[in-house]
mmCIF file of C-alpha atoms in Angstrom:
data_model
loop_
_atom_site.group_PDB
_atom_site.id
_atom_site.type_symbol
_atom_site.label_atom_id
_atom_site.label_comp_id
_atom_site.label_asym_id
_atom_site.label_seq_id
_atom_site.Cartn_x
_atom_site.Cartn_y
_atom_site.Cartn_z
ATOM 1 C CA MET V 913 10.553 33.034 27.159
ATOM 2 C CA ILE V 914 11.595 34.756 23.915
ATOM 3 C CA GLU V 915 9.510 33.918 20.886
ATOM 4 C CA PHE V 916 11.630 35.880 18.459
ATOM 5 C CA LEU V 917 14.211 38.616 18.371
ATOM 6 C CA ASN V 918 13.914 41.283 15.716
ATOM 7 C CA PHE V 919 15.829 44.448 14.911
ATOM 8 C CA ILE V 920 14.355 47.626 13.428
ATOM 9 C CA PRO V 921 16.792 50.205 11.997
ATOM 10 C CA LEU V 922 16.185 53.738 13.209
ATOM 11 C CA ASN V 923 15.827 56.595 10.768
ATOM 12 C CA LEU V 924 19.394 57.784 10.414
ATOM 13 C CA LYS V 925 18.294 61.139 9.011
ATOM 14 C CA ALA V 926 17.160 62.122 12.489
ATOM 15 C CA MET V 927 20.210 60.682 14.285
ATOM 16 C CA GLU V 928 22.201 63.030 16.489
ATOM 17 C CA THR V 929 25.268 60.791 16.366
ATOM 18 C CA SER V 930 26.928 58.833 13.565
ATOM 19 C CA THR V 931 26.404 55.512 15.368
ATOM 20 C CA LYS V 932 23.916 53.180 13.717
ATOM 21 C CA SER V 933 21.240 52.391 16.269
ATOM 22 C CA LEU V 934 18.752 49.569 16.407
ATOM 23 C CA ILE V 935 15.540 48.888 18.279
ATOM 24 C CA SER V 936 15.621 45.303 19.500
ATOM 25 C CA ILE V 937 12.298 43.545 20.033
ATOM 26 C CA GLU V 938 11.906 40.683 22.479
ATOM 27 C CA LYS V 939 8.388 39.399 22.033
ATOM 28 C CA SER V 940 6.473 37.955 24.962
ATOM 29 C CA LYS V 941 5.786 34.247 24.567
ATOM 30 C CA THR V 942 2.251 34.597 25.949
ATOM 31 C CA SER V 943 -0.267 37.436 25.877
ATOM 32 C CA LYS V 944 -2.547 38.733 28.638
ATOM 33 C CA ILE V 945 -5.026 40.206 26.194
ATOM 34 C CA ASP V 946 -7.617 37.415 26.460
ATOM 35 C CA LYS V 947 -8.002 38.157 30.180
ATOM 36 C CA VAL V 948 -8.923 41.814 29.645
ATOM 37 C CA ASP V 949 -12.515 43.079 29.702
ATOM 38 C CA PHE V 950 -12.318 45.811 27.077
ATOM 39 C CA ASP V 951 -15.876 46.929 27.840
ATOM 40 C CA ASN V 952 -14.935 47.897 31.397
ATOM 41 C CA LEU V 953 -11.516 49.500 31.354
ATOM 42 C CA ALA V 954 -10.465 51.659 34.280
ATOM 43 C CA PHE V 955 -8.029 54.395 33.345
ATOM 44 C CA GLY V 956 -4.371 53.381 33.431
ATOM 45 C CA SER V 957 -4.751 50.123 35.338
ATOM 46 C CA VAL V 958 -4.339 47.466 32.614
ATOM 47 C CA PHE V 959 -1.098 47.260 30.653
ATOM 48 C CA THR V 960 -0.162 45.756 27.305
ATOM 49 C CA ASP V 961 2.265 42.899 26.717
ATOM 50 C CA HIS V 962 5.335 44.995 25.979
ATOM 51 C CA MET V 963 7.201 48.153 26.982
ATOM 52 C CA LEU V 964 10.091 50.165 25.575
ATOM 53 C CA VAL V 965 13.256 50.669 27.637
ATOM 54 C CA CYS V 966 16.270 52.793 26.734
ATOM 55 C CA ASP V 967 19.217 53.443 29.071
ATOM 56 C CA TYR V 968 21.438 56.506 29.240
ATOM 57 C CA LYS V 969 24.986 55.514 30.236
ATOM 58 C CA ASN V 970 28.485 56.902 29.665
ATOM 59 C CA GLY V 971 27.088 60.162 28.336
ATOM 60 C CA ALA V 972 24.845 58.721 25.610
ATOM 61 C CA TRP V 973 21.508 57.012 25.032
ATOM 62 C CA GLU V 974 21.945 53.336 24.242
ATOM 63 C CA ASN V 975 19.889 51.327 21.751
ATOM 64 C CA PRO V 976 16.177 51.225 22.622
ATOM 65 C CA LYS V 977 14.718 47.820 23.473
ATOM 66 C CA ILE V 978 11.149 46.555 23.416
ATOM 67 C CA VAL V 979 10.699 43.820 26.013
ATOM 68 C CA PRO V 980 7.811 42.025 27.738
ATOM 69 C CA TYR V 981 6.012 44.288 30.212
ATOM 70 C CA GLY V 982 7.171 43.641 33.760
ATOM 71 C CA PRO V 983 8.997 44.925 36.844
ATOM 72 C CA ILE V 984 12.344 46.676 36.613
ATOM 73 C CA THR V 985 15.229 46.426 39.074
ATOM 74 C CA LEU V 986 16.828 49.518 40.639
ATOM 75 C CA ASP V 987 19.504 49.979 43.267
ATOM 76 C CA PRO V 988 18.173 51.466 46.548
ATOM 77 C CA SER V 989 20.524 54.412 45.999
ATOM 78 C CA ALA V 990 19.053 55.220 42.556
ATOM 79 C CA LYS V 991 18.626 58.978 42.546
ATOM 80 C CA ILE V 992 14.981 58.877 41.488
ATOM 81 C CA PHE V 993 14.218 57.759 45.058
ATOM 82 C CA HIS V 994 16.157 60.576 46.693
ATOM 83 C CA TYR V 995 16.160 63.629 44.450
ATOM 84 C CA GLY V 996 13.108 63.147 42.273
ATOM 85 C CA GLN V 997 14.515 63.470 38.759
ATOM 86 C CA SER V 998 11.444 62.171 36.944
ATOM 87 C CA ILE V 999 9.413 63.481 34.011
ATOM 88 C CA PHE V 1000 6.648 62.051 31.839
ATOM 89 C CA GLU V 1001 4.205 62.670 29.014
ATOM 90 C CA GLY V 1002 0.620 61.604 28.357
ATOM 91 C CA MET V 1003 -0.552 60.603 24.875
ATOM 92 C CA LYS V 1004 -3.142 58.400 23.184
ATOM 93 C CA ALA V 1005 -3.417 56.149 20.148
ATOM 94 C CA TYR V 1006 -6.752 55.705 18.352
ATOM 95 C CA LYS V 1007 -8.228 53.349 15.795
ATOM 96 C CA ASP V 1008 -10.671 54.589 13.180
ATOM 97 C CA ILE V 1009 -13.492 52.505 11.693
ATOM 98 C CA GLU V 1010 -11.067 51.015 9.157
ATOM 99 C CA GLU V 1011 -8.669 50.093 11.993
ATOM 100 C CA ALA V 1012 -5.976 52.551 10.945
ATOM 101 C CA ILE V 1013 -3.927 53.761 13.934
ATOM 102 C CA TRP V 1014 -3.567 57.468 14.686
ATOM 103 C CA LEU V 1015 -1.655 59.635 17.141
ATOM 104 C CA PHE V 1016 -2.495 63.239 18.011
ATOM 105 C CA ARG V 1017 0.286 65.856 17.846
ATOM 106 C CA PRO V 1018 3.033 63.433 18.988
ATOM 107 C CA LEU V 1019 5.892 65.742 18.014
ATOM 108 C CA ASP V 1020 4.518 68.268 20.500
ATOM 109 C CA ASN V 1021 4.777 65.616 23.203
ATOM 110 C CA HIS V 1022 8.380 64.915 22.262
ATOM 111 C CA LYS V 1023 9.216 68.610 22.327
ATOM 112 C CA ARG V 1024 7.582 69.104 25.714
ATOM 113 C CA LEU V 1025 9.310 66.026 27.158
ATOM 114 C CA ASN V 1026 12.661 67.566 26.264
ATOM 115 C CA ILE V 1027 11.623 70.938 27.718
ATOM 116 C CA SER V 1028 10.870 69.103 30.968
ATOM 117 C CA ALA V 1029 14.145 67.168 30.689
ATOM 118 C CA LYS V 1030 16.197 70.319 30.353
ATOM 119 C CA ARG V 1031 14.551 71.905 33.391
ATOM 120 C CA MET V 1032 15.179 68.778 35.495
ATOM 121 C CA ALA V 1033 18.812 68.364 34.323
ATOM 122 C CA ILE V 1034 17.932 65.142 32.473
ATOM 123 C CA PRO V 1035 19.547 64.388 29.079
ATOM 124 C CA GLU V 1036 17.169 65.033 26.194
ATOM 125 C CA ILE V 1037 15.851 62.103 24.168
ATOM 126 C CA PRO V 1038 16.454 62.185 20.382
ATOM 127 C CA GLU V 1039 13.336 62.604 18.258
ATOM 128 C CA ASN V 1040 13.873 59.367 16.353
ATOM 129 C CA TYR V 1041 14.255 57.337 19.550
ATOM 130 C CA PHE V 1042 10.947 58.762 20.733
ATOM 131 C CA MET V 1043 8.942 58.576 17.512
ATOM 132 C CA GLU V 1044 10.218 55.326 16.057
ATOM 133 C CA GLY V 1045 10.318 53.608 19.430
ATOM 134 C CA LEU V 1046 6.725 54.699 19.987
ATOM 135 C CA SER V 1047 5.691 53.483 16.539
ATOM 136 C CA ALA V 1048 7.376 50.097 16.946
ATOM 137 C CA LEU V 1049 5.825 49.521 20.384
ATOM 138 C CA ILE V 1050 2.287 50.484 19.369
ATOM 139 C CA THR V 1051 2.508 48.458 16.176
ATOM 140 C CA LEU V 1052 3.583 45.407 18.174
ATOM 141 C CA ASP V 1053 0.695 45.812 20.658
ATOM 142 C CA GLU V 1054 -1.859 47.252 18.226
ATOM 143 C CA LYS V 1055 -4.477 44.616 19.134
ATOM 144 C CA TRP V 1056 -4.660 46.275 22.541
ATOM 145 C CA ILE V 1057 -6.122 49.491 21.126
ATOM 146 C CA PRO V 1058 -9.778 49.383 22.274
ATOM 147 C CA LYS V 1059 -12.557 50.020 19.779
ATOM 148 C CA LYS V 1060 -15.350 51.050 22.158
ATOM 149 C CA ALA V 1061 -16.483 54.663 21.718
ATOM 150 C CA GLY V 1062 -14.523 57.018 23.933
ATOM 151 C CA SER V 1063 -11.788 54.454 24.579
ATOM 152 C CA SER V 1064 -8.187 54.639 23.433
ATOM 153 C CA LEU V 1065 -4.697 53.346 24.087
ATOM 154 C CA TYR V 1066 -3.126 55.605 26.700
ATOM 155 C CA ILE V 1067 0.621 56.102 26.193
ATOM 156 C CA ARG V 1068 3.006 57.006 29.001
ATOM 157 C CA PRO V 1069 6.561 57.986 27.964
ATOM 158 C CA PHE V 1070 8.752 58.804 30.970
ATOM 159 C CA ILE V 1071 12.371 59.338 32.004
ATOM 160 C CA PHE V 1072 13.848 58.966 35.472
ATOM 161 C CA ALA V 1073 17.228 58.934 37.213
ATOM 162 C CA SER V 1074 18.551 55.389 37.588
ATOM 163 C CA GLY V 1075 22.128 56.354 38.468
ATOM 164 C CA GLN V 1076 23.318 55.536 41.961
ATOM 165 C CA GLY V 1077 24.506 57.645 44.881
ATOM 166 C CA PHE V 1078 23.338 59.648 47.872
ATOM 167 C CA HIS V 1079 25.215 62.807 46.851
ATOM 168 C CA ALA V 1080 22.883 65.666 45.864
ATOM 169 C CA SER V 1081 23.642 66.067 42.179
ATOM 170 C CA PRO V 1082 22.139 65.012 38.834
ATOM 171 C CA ALA V 1083 22.404 61.317 38.095
ATOM 172 C CA ASN V 1084 24.834 59.952 35.533
ATOM 173 C CA GLU V 1085 22.419 57.265 34.329
ATOM 174 C CA TYR V 1086 18.747 57.433 33.278
ATOM 175 C CA LYS V 1087 15.986 55.253 31.890
ATOM 176 C CA PHE V 1088 13.587 56.286 29.143
ATOM 177 C CA MET V 1089 10.534 54.056 29.007
ATOM 178 C CA ILE V 1090 7.190 53.889 27.239
ATOM 179 C CA CYS V 1091 4.287 51.867 28.635
ATOM 180 C CA LEU V 1092 0.825 51.409 27.124
ATOM 181 C CA ALA V 1093 -2.540 51.088 28.870
ATOM 182 C CA PRO V 1094 -5.853 50.484 27.069
ATOM 183 C CA SER V 1095 -8.320 52.770 28.805
ATOM 184 C CA GLY V 1096 -11.941 53.808 28.793
ATOM 185 C CA SER V 1097 -13.148 57.362 29.320
ATOM 186 C CA TYR V 1098 -11.139 59.087 32.064
ATOM 187 C CA PHE V 1099 -13.946 61.132 33.592
ATOM 188 C CA SER V 1100 -17.710 60.697 33.518
ATOM 189 C CA GLY V 1101 -20.109 63.444 34.456
ATOM 190 C CA LYS V 1102 -19.275 66.912 35.725
ATOM 191 C CA VAL V 1103 -16.869 67.893 38.466
ATOM 192 C CA LYS V 1104 -17.243 69.905 41.667
ATOM 193 C CA VAL V 1105 -14.103 71.916 42.451
ATOM 194 C CA LEU V 1106 -12.733 74.077 45.264
ATOM 195 C CA ILE V 1107 -10.726 77.231 44.595
ATOM 196 C CA GLU V 1108 -7.505 76.821 46.586
ATOM 197 C CA GLU V 1109 -6.629 79.649 48.987
ATOM 198 C CA THR V 1110 -3.704 78.192 50.960
ATOM 199 C CA TYR V 1111 -1.594 75.781 48.925
ATOM 200 C CA SER V 1112 0.078 76.337 45.547
ATOM 201 C CA ARG V 1113 0.849 74.009 42.684
ATOM 202 C CA SER V 1114 3.948 75.924 41.588
ATOM 203 C CA ALA V 1115 5.827 79.218 41.835
ATOM 204 C CA ASN V 1116 7.701 81.679 39.650
ATOM 205 C CA GLY V 1117 11.083 80.288 38.681
ATOM 206 C CA GLY V 1118 9.961 76.781 39.610
ATOM 207 C CA VAL V 1119 9.106 73.704 37.591
ATOM 208 C CA GLY V 1120 5.358 74.184 37.114
ATOM 209 C CA TYR V 1121 5.721 74.254 33.326
ATOM 210 C CA ALA V 1122 7.488 70.873 33.308
ATOM 211 C CA LYS V 1123 5.703 67.537 33.526
ATOM 212 C CA ALA V 1124 7.755 66.565 36.545
ATOM 213 C CA GLY V 1125 6.500 63.856 38.864
ATOM 214 C CA GLY V 1126 7.002 66.022 41.939
ATOM 215 C CA ASN V 1127 4.509 68.588 40.649
ATOM 216 C CA TYR V 1128 1.764 66.006 40.902
ATOM 217 C CA ALA V 1129 2.922 64.567 44.231
ATOM 218 C CA GLY V 1130 2.643 68.056 45.722
ATOM 219 C CA GLN V 1131 -0.975 68.306 44.569
ATOM 220 C CA PHE V 1132 -2.203 65.186 46.325
ATOM 221 C CA TYR V 1133 -2.454 66.530 49.892
ATOM 222 C CA PRO V 1134 -4.425 69.726 49.097
ATOM 223 C CA THR V 1135 -6.644 67.720 46.750
ATOM 224 C CA GLN V 1136 -7.337 65.186 49.499
ATOM 225 C CA LEU V 1137 -8.353 68.024 51.818
ATOM 226 C CA ALA V 1138 -10.785 69.259 49.149
ATOM 227 C CA ILE V 1139 -12.202 65.744 48.698
ATOM 228 C CA GLU V 1140 -12.834 65.544 52.437
ATOM 229 C CA LYS V 1141 -14.947 68.706 52.079
ATOM 230 C CA GLY V 1142 -17.058 67.136 49.321
ATOM 231 C CA TYR V 1143 -15.233 68.366 46.211
ATOM 232 C CA ASN V 1144 -13.668 66.326 43.406
ATOM 233 C CA GLN V 1145 -10.728 68.551 42.576
ATOM 234 C CA VAL V 1146 -8.893 71.808 43.266
ATOM 235 C CA ILE V 1147 -8.635 74.944 41.160
ATOM 236 C CA TRP V 1148 -5.091 76.171 41.631
ATOM 237 C CA THR V 1149 -4.379 79.853 42.141
ATOM 238 C CA ASP V 1150 -1.125 81.834 42.044
ATOM 239 C CA ASP V 1151 1.369 81.283 44.846
ATOM 240 C CA ASN V 1152 1.601 84.957 45.877
ATOM 241 C CA THR V 1153 -1.940 86.320 46.236
ATOM 242 C CA HIS V 1154 -4.172 83.298 45.459
ATOM 243 C CA GLU V 1155 -6.190 85.740 43.398
ATOM 244 C CA TYR V 1156 -5.385 84.521 39.878
ATOM 245 C CA ILE V 1157 -6.808 81.252 38.547
ATOM 246 C CA GLU V 1158 -4.183 79.006 36.955
ATOM 247 C CA GLU V 1159 -5.094 75.320 36.559
ATOM 248 C CA ALA V 1160 -7.792 72.805 37.506
ATOM 249 C CA GLY V 1161 -6.339 69.734 39.184
ATOM 250 C CA ALA V 1162 -3.845 68.282 36.716
ATOM 251 C CA MET V 1163 -5.495 70.084 33.781
ATOM 252 C CA ASN V 1164 -5.481 73.492 32.146
ATOM 253 C CA ILE V 1165 -8.652 75.475 32.791
ATOM 254 C CA PHE V 1166 -11.029 77.406 30.533
ATOM 255 C CA ILE V 1167 -13.701 79.829 31.702
ATOM 256 C CA ARG V 1168 -16.580 81.097 29.583
ATOM 257 C CA ILE V 1169 -18.009 84.494 30.511
ATOM 258 C CA ASN V 1170 -20.961 85.346 28.275
ATOM 259 C CA ASP V 1171 -19.661 84.194 24.852
ATOM 260 C CA THR V 1172 -15.937 84.696 25.509
ATOM 261 C CA LEU V 1173 -13.651 81.784 26.332
ATOM 262 C CA ILE V 1174 -10.800 82.727 28.669
ATOM 263 C CA THR V 1175 -7.681 80.804 29.699
ATOM 264 C CA GLY V 1176 -4.542 81.905 31.511
ATOM 265 C CA PRO V 1177 -1.249 82.421 29.666
ATOM 266 C CA THR V 1178 1.448 79.788 30.017
ATOM 267 C CA SER V 1179 4.305 80.692 32.336
ATOM 268 C CA ASP V 1180 6.818 79.180 34.749
ATOM 269 C CA ARG V 1181 3.787 78.001 36.723
ATOM 270 C CA ILE V 1182 1.389 76.762 34.039
ATOM 271 C CA LEU V 1183 1.861 73.735 31.796
ATOM 272 C CA ASP V 1184 1.773 74.340 28.048
ATOM 273 C CA GLY V 1185 -0.985 71.793 27.491
ATOM 274 C CA ILE V 1186 -1.329 70.240 24.046
ATOM 275 C CA THR V 1187 -5.100 69.906 24.490
ATOM 276 C CA ARG V 1188 -5.149 73.539 25.670
ATOM 277 C CA LYS V 1189 -3.409 74.701 22.488
ATOM 278 C CA SER V 1190 -5.772 72.617 20.366
ATOM 279 C CA ILE V 1191 -8.866 74.065 22.058
ATOM 280 C CA ILE V 1192 -7.653 77.612 21.461
ATOM 281 C CA GLU V 1193 -7.113 76.953 17.743
ATOM 282 C CA ILE V 1194 -10.396 75.090 17.276
ATOM 283 C CA ALA V 1195 -12.344 77.752 19.182
ATOM 284 C CA LYS V 1196 -10.952 80.437 16.889
ATOM 285 C CA ASP V 1197 -11.838 78.279 13.885
ATOM 286 C CA GLU V 1198 -15.387 78.057 15.295
ATOM 287 C CA ASN V 1199 -15.504 81.870 15.539
ATOM 288 C CA ILE V 1200 -15.573 81.690 19.329
ATOM 289 C CA LYS V 1201 -13.939 84.705 20.932
ATOM 290 C CA VAL V 1202 -10.857 83.573 22.884
ATOM 291 C CA GLU V 1203 -8.862 85.600 25.369
ATOM 292 C CA VAL V 1204 -5.535 84.334 26.710
ATOM 293 C CA ARG V 1205 -5.056 86.464 29.791
ATOM 294 C CA LYS V 1206 -4.920 86.390 33.556
ATOM 295 C CA ILE V 1207 -8.299 85.963 35.191
ATOM 296 C CA THR V 1208 -8.998 86.683 38.839
ATOM 297 C CA VAL V 1209 -11.044 84.721 41.318
ATOM 298 C CA THR V 1210 -13.028 87.898 41.961
ATOM 299 C CA GLU V 1211 -13.960 88.176 38.269
ATOM 300 C CA VAL V 1212 -15.185 84.572 38.211
ATOM 301 C CA VAL V 1213 -17.181 84.925 41.448
ATOM 302 C CA GLU V 1214 -18.806 88.156 40.242
ATOM 303 C CA ALA V 1215 -19.649 86.516 36.912
ATOM 304 C CA ALA V 1216 -21.256 83.623 38.781
ATOM 305 C CA LYS V 1217 -23.322 86.067 40.854
ATOM 306 C CA ASN V 1218 -24.547 88.147 37.906
ATOM 307 C CA GLY V 1219 -25.225 85.188 35.617
ATOM 308 C CA SER V 1220 -22.557 85.896 32.996
ATOM 309 C CA LEU V 1221 -20.490 82.838 33.971
ATOM 310 C CA LYS V 1222 -21.650 80.168 31.529
ATOM 311 C CA GLU V 1223 -19.027 77.418 31.676
ATOM 312 C CA MET V 1224 -15.818 76.243 33.308
ATOM 313 C CA PHE V 1225 -13.937 73.157 32.191
ATOM 314 C CA GLY V 1226 -10.592 71.430 32.517
ATOM 315 C CA ALA V 1227 -8.584 70.386 29.456
ATOM 316 C CA GLY V 1228 -6.000 67.616 29.247
ATOM 317 C CA THR V 1229 -4.950 64.469 27.402
ATOM 318 C CA ALA V 1230 -6.750 61.900 29.549
ATOM 319 C CA ALA V 1231 -10.207 63.495 29.770
ATOM 320 C CA VAL V 1232 -9.864 65.871 26.764
ATOM 321 C CA ILE V 1233 -12.461 68.188 28.347
ATOM 322 C CA SER V 1234 -13.940 67.797 31.829
ATOM 323 C CA PRO V 1235 -16.884 70.148 32.546
ATOM 324 C CA ILE V 1236 -17.120 71.774 35.983
ATOM 325 C CA SER V 1237 -20.608 71.850 37.466
ATOM 326 C CA THR V 1238 -19.882 73.722 40.722
ATOM 327 C CA PHE V 1239 -17.030 75.659 42.262
ATOM 328 C CA GLY V 1240 -16.555 76.533 45.900
ATOM 329 C CA HIS V 1241 -14.934 79.685 47.295
ATOM 330 C CA LYS V 1242 -14.767 80.983 50.869
ATOM 331 C CA GLY V 1243 -17.496 78.669 52.088
ATOM 332 C CA THR V 1244 -19.952 79.315 49.244
ATOM 333 C CA ASP V 1245 -20.741 77.010 46.332
ATOM 334 C CA TYR V 1246 -21.624 78.427 42.927
ATOM 335 C CA ASP V 1247 -23.501 76.214 40.455
ATOM 336 C CA LEU V 1248 -22.955 76.680 36.758
ATOM 337 C CA PRO V 1249 -25.935 76.601 34.396
ATOM 338 C CA GLU V 1250 -26.902 73.528 32.378
ATOM 339 C CA LEU V 1251 -26.471 74.451 28.715
ATOM 340 C CA GLN V 1252 -27.999 72.614 25.792
ATOM 341 C CA GLU V 1253 -25.209 73.748 23.463
ATOM 342 C CA SER V 1254 -22.079 74.160 25.544
ATOM 343 C CA TYR V 1255 -18.650 75.150 24.274
ATOM 344 C CA ALA V 1256 -17.251 72.160 26.191
ATOM 345 C CA THR V 1257 -19.284 69.654 24.191
ATOM 346 C CA ARG V 1258 -18.778 71.482 20.909
ATOM 347 C CA LEU V 1259 -14.990 71.693 21.304
ATOM 348 C CA LYS V 1260 -14.587 68.165 22.627
ATOM 349 C CA ASN V 1261 -16.501 66.789 19.658
ATOM 350 C CA ARG V 1262 -14.258 68.687 17.239
ATOM 351 C CA ILE V 1263 -11.084 67.393 18.905
ATOM 352 C CA THR V 1264 -12.199 63.765 19.232
ATOM 353 C CA ASP V 1265 -13.510 63.711 15.656
ATOM 354 C CA ILE V 1266 -10.011 64.667 14.521
ATOM 355 C CA GLN V 1267 -8.349 62.164 16.862
ATOM 356 C CA TYR V 1268 -10.492 59.240 15.687
ATOM 357 C CA ASN V 1269 -10.230 60.271 12.006
ATOM 358 C CA ARG V 1270 -13.952 61.026 11.780
ATOM 359 C CA ALA V 1271 -13.491 64.531 10.376
ATOM 360 C CA GLU V 1272 -11.133 66.694 8.367
ATOM 361 C CA ASP V 1273 -7.890 67.625 10.097
ATOM 362 C CA LYS V 1274 -7.250 71.079 8.686
ATOM 363 C CA PHE V 1275 -4.574 71.702 11.350
ATOM 364 C CA GLY V 1276 -2.321 68.790 10.424
ATOM 365 C CA TRP V 1277 -2.425 67.293 13.932
ATOM 366 C CA ARG V 1278 -3.132 63.646 13.106
ATOM 367 C CA TYR V 1279 -0.164 61.301 12.745
ATOM 368 C CA LYS V 1280 -0.749 57.943 11.074
ATOM 369 C CA LEU V 1281 1.288 54.919 12.104
#
């Protein structure tokens, strides 16, 4: 089933060892692309023809391989199943009107993946394995990048424990993989959220700042309870008092009171979102007053009551910005006003114009493949 086998030399300048490494490419004999309806893409449910796989064995990362997309085989005692050593990133690739391919702040994703790896006792992935493996994979499957407005190629790099054994200790073998999924817009419309008063997403000294799979698994049950009450998502509060607002679902959260945009500081509990950082810088460039500080539930409720609460929105890779239309707290729902010129729309347009190469990138965030 192999059409050809090719080898791409890695950039030795970035190598952490003296061993010459190669990315091998095993091209799929047939493509699934003709069966895909690119006008109706659900998020993260259709996958491209190839994926990148790289194994960690005997204390070192082996040569990365690009192979046809498909199932992988793991021993039932693989530690991912028992002790949850799993981390991931979320990224996108975009095509501009001239069909050039762009990434958005990919080195930040690599850095954050290794921050997560360190916290979860997973070996860090070298920058050149990440960047050049990513480039080779996207270039091979570049026809899968959708062109419809608002669509993109979602990129999922991840690492998990593949080593065997029931003993409670870090694995001795791991897999680094990258899979690609052409996707339409992640969210449509505004979101109704419930401020959480019982459950917590993370705690001081924990792994809330890492993109660890278990963080998201722990969110599903409280979120399902909120859905059963008629909400779409949960606003997470601190684990001690449930008085400080921290995140919105799987996204960072921004709150606009009068003309000031407020977001919580990153910590052990809050993910250092790349979209979050971008919004802060763009808002300052737009002369929007930004405050990075703790914000209480009481402050938000009082602002909603007196009319000074103008906007709330989530920020993350998949949706970029997801406006919140209503929040619930202690049995009462508070509707946010409909604004003709919202910060959410203004900031999202600035970010997406940079991502799709429609506007100047004065921040140096775009990365051309």
